[in-house]
Amino acid sequence: MPKLGLEMEEGTVLDWHVAEGEEVEEGVVVAEIESEKSVGEVEAREDGVLRRIVLEEGATAPPGGAMGIVAGADEDISDLEAEAGAGAAETTEPEAEPTAADAEAVEEAAASGTAAATATTAAPTSPSEVKASPRAEERAAELGVDLTRVEGTGPGGAITADDVEAAASEEAGTPPSEVKASPRAEERAADLGVDLARVEGTGPGGAITEDDVEAAAAAPAEAGGPARRTVAESVEFGGMRRTIADRLSQSARNAVHVTEHRTVDAEALLEATDAAKEAMDTDVSMPDILLVAISATLAEHPEFNATYEDETHTIYEEHNLGLAVDIEAGLIAPVLADVGGKDLVEIADGRRRITERALSGEYTMDDLAGGTFTVTNLGVLGVEAFDPIINPPQVAILGVNAIDERAERTERGIEFRRKLPFSLSFDHRVVDGADAARFLGTLAEHAENPWPLLPREVRAAKEGAPSEGRRVTSRSPSGPAGTVAAGPYAWEWGDDAPSPVHLFLGSLASCLGYFTRARWDEEDVGLGEIEITAGTPGDHGAVEPIEVVVDLDTDAGEDTVRRIVDYAEQDCVVAQTLREDVPMSVHLVGNGDADVAALGRAATARTTDGATGTIASDGHTWEYGDGASPVHAFLGSLAACLTYFVRDHAMEADLEVGQVDVGATIPSEHGGIDAIELGIDLETEAPDGEVDTLVENAKRDCVVDDLIAEDVPVSMEWRRL
């Protein structure tokens, strides 16, 4: 018996392709087996003859156990048989089957309740000497009766089924059943689900015959009596189905299951799926986008990407997602490895590949191993909510339900929007309900705005929804750090990422690069890459003065370059938003005063087409483009700056503040920065007056807000999360 995988404990023979006595060749498939999770083939290891089948079809053995013996046609295999525990073939002739007359005599004896006329023999002393009808042997096995201790009343002292039942009743201390029925009647009653106690016998001495049973089965059920049950089919569990039952029972017994449900808006998820189908070279579906969102959520909540064994909570770096697949033998969860390290095309192709292998039965044990988190989708079957069972030893499983369209009140009135329900089951021994709620909250954020997680070409294919102006959100779960989300882009800020000041300098540099490109196109002068660095002296404090260094890939003369750069400075909407008294100098590379190294805080924007590019600062790089212009980058720097100072003043005032979300919006869809609206969402229980003071002080000290000209109105309001 081969070992199909590390977790295999036993194998079952499904089919022998070769009969005893047939020749086999090395490498030829001789049998098919099933383990707890998969089906495999067994090949002959040498040429020879299949001399003996040790494991018949349906029999099981652990890995390494003997299945059969292949040897030469005339070779002595007695030692091999002894080693396999098979023993030599029996040479005694089988017992003669009872004749019809014998069977009739047994029935008559059972019906009359008297012993047969034939004299009985002494009780046998060994199993080989026992005389019993096949039905008696079957009933003895069912009732656990030792036939050597039963006195037979049948022909020649043979043991009948009635003898076995009488012995079983005697051992149990209960009187034997008063029902008199022939063995065929009992067998037929079992097949048809007929209660013999309710059948009137017409045989000798009132014994129930097979015809009596069939007549009772055909008769309508009596009023008030039990309903008749006719067995259509009895299916014995195979190895895989038994393993599934055992593992689910283990999970239900050991893990403390709790399930939380949350419904998210699915419009953006479905819109992103359509954009991905248009932009990608492979077939991308909604589950693929969802896997990206789940991986991003696990990155923020790693305690769920884990197992729990031997009282140890083990957290893993790779996001190996098990994807539940319904196959004929049961439910399996092939693993898509390292989802966090794959791009969207790799995720889509990989998910499709492992699903096809599972459905075709070509999967291996390796496909099912190494999972750290499982996703099961019953939404495709119309299920609206369920409580998935954790796949041990993992600590959580996410159920995906059917998308449903619901009416919702919005600022534009009643709208019908598609909603996606999630069901997260988790082991309460390892993580708490609040942890699961936060996990679902993060998943909701990524599902409702998946664009920052997707490739640039997908973001570019996005069809614009009704515009609500230009909006950016800074989100900080805790501490002086967070994420800025702007359209399809996301930028980190904080202690281990660029500061809000670096974000502002990047917005200014990218804005100057954009308008330099626009002016250059009007001049029809050749221009390659643009590299603009904006910085300010000092490592902290106010952003004054501002130094800008421009490096252009062009053959144009210095006068032309200077003229175009001056125009770009006048057109740049971020530069226009600054107070007039903020000193800003723009230098060209090659001039003696263009010293980037002297700048304490700086950010460099690089672009080759003006509309998209990258910004590098403080060892980090982020992107901007059509969905997030330099104006969005400026709003992001303002939102991040305000978030930072809210946390700073909360700490000084000893106020308990959890998550902080700051939204910065320009009402107009394009053009200059003519007005800014700030909205602050706080997770706090502090009194309103203290929160009012907190946000006012944060706005006062925000160095980016301090740069904005007085004629640009900035409104602000806050609310509790």
XYZ file of C-alpha atoms in Angstrom, residues 361-685:
325
model
C -9.800 14.523 -10.015
C -6.199 15.205 -11.083
C -5.228 16.989 -7.872
C -2.537 15.651 -5.547
C -2.023 15.759 -1.802
C 0.415 18.652 -2.337
C -2.470 20.699 -3.774
C -4.345 20.377 -0.470
C -1.447 21.063 1.921
C -0.086 24.245 3.491
C -3.242 26.352 3.744
C -3.306 29.271 6.193
C -6.857 30.607 5.590
C -9.861 29.201 3.713
C -12.511 30.816 1.509
C -15.761 29.009 0.719
C -18.233 30.464 -1.761
C -21.814 29.233 -1.582
C -23.081 32.428 -3.159
C -22.815 30.766 -6.571
C -25.498 28.336 -5.324
C -27.779 31.147 -4.141
C -27.016 30.820 -0.408
C -27.692 34.091 1.413
C -25.975 33.299 4.748
C -24.388 30.309 6.486
C -21.971 29.416 9.271
C -18.917 27.805 7.657
C -16.923 25.268 9.712
C -13.234 26.017 10.233
C -10.767 23.838 8.330
C -8.494 22.605 11.159
C -5.896 23.520 12.265
C -6.611 26.941 10.709
C -8.238 29.557 12.930
C -10.733 31.115 10.494
C -12.747 30.618 7.320
C -14.581 33.196 5.209
C -17.936 32.370 3.657
C -18.965 34.331 0.562
C -22.713 34.533 -0.029
C -24.993 35.467 -2.903
C -25.005 39.049 -4.196
C -28.367 40.706 -3.624
C -29.763 43.984 -4.946
C -31.254 46.235 -2.260
C -32.882 49.642 -2.135
C -30.790 52.223 -0.290
C -31.348 55.874 0.598
C -28.511 58.078 -0.700
C -27.965 61.787 -1.201
C -29.465 61.361 -4.671
C -32.575 59.601 -3.376
C -33.473 55.903 -3.365
C -31.009 53.775 -5.339
C -30.795 50.037 -5.964
C -27.301 48.786 -5.168
C -25.809 45.318 -5.209
C -24.680 43.984 -1.830
C -22.333 41.118 -0.955
C -22.744 39.340 2.426
C -19.741 37.760 4.171
C -19.765 35.139 6.954
C -16.538 34.887 8.980
C -16.206 31.877 11.298
C -13.277 31.999 13.717
C -11.876 30.067 16.650
C -12.743 32.115 19.734
C -9.931 30.427 21.650
C -7.453 32.292 19.447
C -9.100 35.554 18.358
C -11.909 37.618 19.858
C -15.156 38.898 18.407
C -13.842 42.459 18.218
C -10.829 41.189 16.227
C -13.183 39.508 13.763
C -15.300 42.667 13.517
C -12.204 44.697 12.660
C -11.171 42.085 10.114
C -14.562 42.355 8.402
C -14.337 46.148 8.576
C -11.002 46.156 6.751
C -12.313 43.641 4.215
C -15.314 45.909 3.616
C -13.001 48.866 2.938
C -10.960 46.907 0.387
C -14.031 45.370 -1.245
C -15.780 48.736 -1.541
C -12.632 50.425 -2.899
C -10.453 47.758 -4.533
C -8.812 50.145 -7.010
C -5.623 50.875 -5.006
C -4.924 47.125 -4.890
C -5.183 46.566 -8.658
C -2.681 47.001 -11.535
C -2.390 50.321 -13.304
C -3.955 49.006 -16.519
C -7.064 47.961 -14.594
C -7.302 51.363 -12.963
C -6.900 52.980 -16.367
C -9.789 50.896 -17.731
C -12.062 52.064 -14.935
C -15.156 53.802 -16.252
C -15.738 56.978 -14.286
C -18.698 56.889 -11.932
C -20.697 60.059 -11.274
C -18.116 62.508 -9.940
C -18.337 63.919 -6.452
C -15.454 66.281 -6.969
C -11.883 65.396 -6.083
C -11.650 63.513 -2.804
C -8.868 61.900 -0.780
C -9.103 59.987 2.521
C -6.414 59.495 5.136
C -7.028 56.528 7.416
C -5.069 55.876 10.610
C -6.137 52.829 12.696
C -3.721 53.768 15.501
C -0.541 55.744 16.106
C 1.042 58.466 13.934
C 0.835 56.529 10.664
C -1.740 55.589 8.065
C -2.761 55.294 4.442
C -3.935 57.906 1.957
C -6.432 56.627 -0.632
C -6.931 58.763 -3.725
C -9.003 57.324 -6.542
C -7.297 54.124 -7.683
C -4.082 54.892 -5.787
C -2.919 54.486 -2.196
C 0.104 55.963 -0.420
C 1.527 55.159 2.999
C 2.655 57.817 5.476
C 4.083 57.748 8.987
C 7.129 56.716 10.990
C 8.191 53.997 8.527
C 6.977 55.881 5.441
C 7.089 59.443 4.075
C 5.728 62.132 6.381
C 2.814 64.401 5.404
C 5.421 67.051 4.493
C 7.107 64.625 2.088
C 3.685 63.925 0.553
C 3.164 67.662 0.046
C 6.589 68.112 -1.575
C 5.783 65.190 -3.877
C 2.484 66.808 -4.868
C 4.276 70.051 -5.731
C 6.991 68.270 -7.715
C 4.503 66.161 -9.690
C 2.321 69.221 -10.352
C 5.290 71.161 -11.742
C 6.200 68.131 -13.858
C 2.677 67.878 -15.253
C 2.507 71.513 -16.327
C 6.077 71.468 -17.659
C 5.020 68.647 -19.953
C 1.852 70.494 -20.974
C 3.824 73.676 -21.887
C 6.465 71.655 -23.691
C 3.870 69.956 -25.889
C 2.590 73.398 -26.918
C 6.110 74.442 -27.893
C 6.575 71.230 -29.934
C 10.094 70.741 -28.591
C 11.557 67.270 -28.009
C 11.437 66.195 -24.352
C 12.143 62.848 -22.650
C 11.938 62.158 -18.919
C 11.202 64.954 -16.462
C 12.703 64.767 -12.977
C 11.726 67.449 -10.483
C 12.748 67.542 -6.840
C 10.994 69.759 -4.294
C 12.455 70.148 -0.825
C 12.847 72.320 2.220
C 15.799 72.753 4.603
C 15.626 71.137 8.022
C 14.279 67.798 9.165
C 11.171 69.147 10.924
C 9.066 72.244 11.446
C 7.498 74.587 8.906
C 7.801 74.013 5.147
C 9.626 77.265 4.362
C 11.447 78.060 2.198
C 10.781 75.689 -0.701
C 13.545 74.790 -3.145
C 12.780 73.123 -6.505
C 15.372 71.512 -8.811
C 14.330 70.709 -12.403
C 16.172 68.132 -14.526
C 14.879 67.706 -18.109
C 15.954 65.256 -20.817
C 16.043 67.656 -23.784
C 18.353 69.189 -26.361
C 16.596 72.578 -26.106
C 18.655 75.591 -25.085
C 18.749 76.937 -21.536
C 16.647 79.991 -22.421
C 13.867 77.792 -23.819
C 14.011 75.520 -20.799
C 13.884 78.432 -18.349
C 10.957 80.074 -20.132
C 8.888 76.871 -20.180
C 9.652 76.081 -16.525
C 8.582 79.588 -15.504
C 5.293 79.104 -17.312
C 4.824 75.743 -15.586
C 5.374 77.383 -12.186
C 2.681 79.956 -12.962
C 0.217 77.251 -14.116
C 0.829 74.698 -11.332
C -2.358 74.675 -9.217
C -0.518 73.454 -6.115
C 1.938 76.360 -6.362
C -1.000 78.754 -6.924
C -2.585 77.549 -3.651
C 0.429 78.574 -1.546
C 0.506 81.805 0.423
C 2.245 84.599 -1.480
C 4.768 85.072 1.298
C 6.015 81.462 1.099
C 9.424 81.737 -0.606
C 9.878 79.218 -3.454
C 12.917 79.063 -5.746
C 13.089 76.991 -8.942
C 16.535 75.954 -10.204
C 17.710 74.115 -13.310
C 20.176 71.272 -13.030
C 23.611 72.564 -13.964
C 23.253 75.829 -12.097
C 25.518 76.247 -9.116
C 22.653 76.768 -6.665
C 20.808 73.548 -7.662
C 21.975 71.501 -4.692
C 19.489 68.673 -3.970
C 21.742 67.195 -1.280
C 21.309 70.317 0.861
C 17.560 69.762 1.198
C 16.509 68.224 4.527
C 13.096 66.928 3.403
C 12.591 66.295 -0.307
C 10.524 64.357 -2.826
C 11.330 63.661 -6.479
C 8.683 63.234 -9.180
C 9.592 61.426 -12.399
C 7.371 61.263 -15.458
C 7.692 60.429 -19.115
C 4.208 61.417 -20.283
C 3.001 64.062 -17.852
C -0.231 62.337 -16.814
C 1.346 59.495 -14.848
C 4.550 59.015 -12.955
C 6.215 58.108 -9.703
C 7.280 60.035 -6.617
C 10.270 58.950 -4.542
C 10.905 60.222 -1.041
C 12.624 59.044 2.087
C 13.377 55.624 0.572
C 9.794 55.040 -0.580
C 8.161 55.243 -4.017
C 4.509 55.698 -4.919
C 2.550 56.309 -8.106
C 0.202 58.975 -9.376
C -1.827 59.126 -12.598
C -5.114 59.880 -14.279
C -7.155 58.638 -11.328
C -5.077 60.589 -8.794
C -3.633 63.826 -10.108
C -1.064 66.019 -8.310
C -4.067 67.825 -6.812
C -5.139 64.559 -5.171
C -1.603 64.161 -3.879
C -1.826 67.642 -2.334
C -5.169 66.793 -0.692
C -3.620 63.585 0.616
C -0.751 65.488 2.215
C -3.242 67.840 3.889
C -5.426 64.976 5.158
C -2.400 63.054 6.462
C -1.024 66.182 8.149
C -4.320 66.851 9.897
C -4.504 63.169 10.987
C -1.002 63.396 12.436
C -1.740 66.480 14.535
C -5.095 65.111 15.747
C -3.165 62.184 17.216
C -0.402 64.453 18.535
C -2.827 66.724 20.414
C -4.928 63.777 21.639
C -1.799 62.352 23.259
C -0.932 65.717 24.843
C -4.498 66.092 26.181
C -4.568 62.456 27.352
C -7.662 61.737 25.238
C -8.445 58.153 24.213
C -8.699 58.149 20.398
C -8.947 55.027 18.244
C -9.269 55.144 14.488
C -8.983 58.524 12.754
C -10.285 59.103 9.212
C -9.795 62.464 7.511
C -11.393 63.229 4.165
C -10.250 66.189 2.070
C -12.414 67.221 -0.877
C -12.363 69.860 -3.607
C -15.993 70.250 -4.785
C -15.045 71.001 -8.404
C -14.152 68.120 -10.704
C -11.194 69.866 -12.353
C -9.306 73.124 -12.456
C -7.661 74.973 -9.578
C -8.014 74.531 -5.833
C -10.779 77.040 -5.170
C -12.173 75.529 -1.942
C -11.363 72.639 0.396
C -13.756 70.681 2.613
C -12.339 68.671 5.516
C -14.256 65.953 7.347
C -12.808 64.206 10.403
C -14.208 60.924 11.750
C -12.969 59.996 15.229
C -13.312 56.863 17.332
C -13.502 58.451 20.789
C -15.780 58.828 23.803
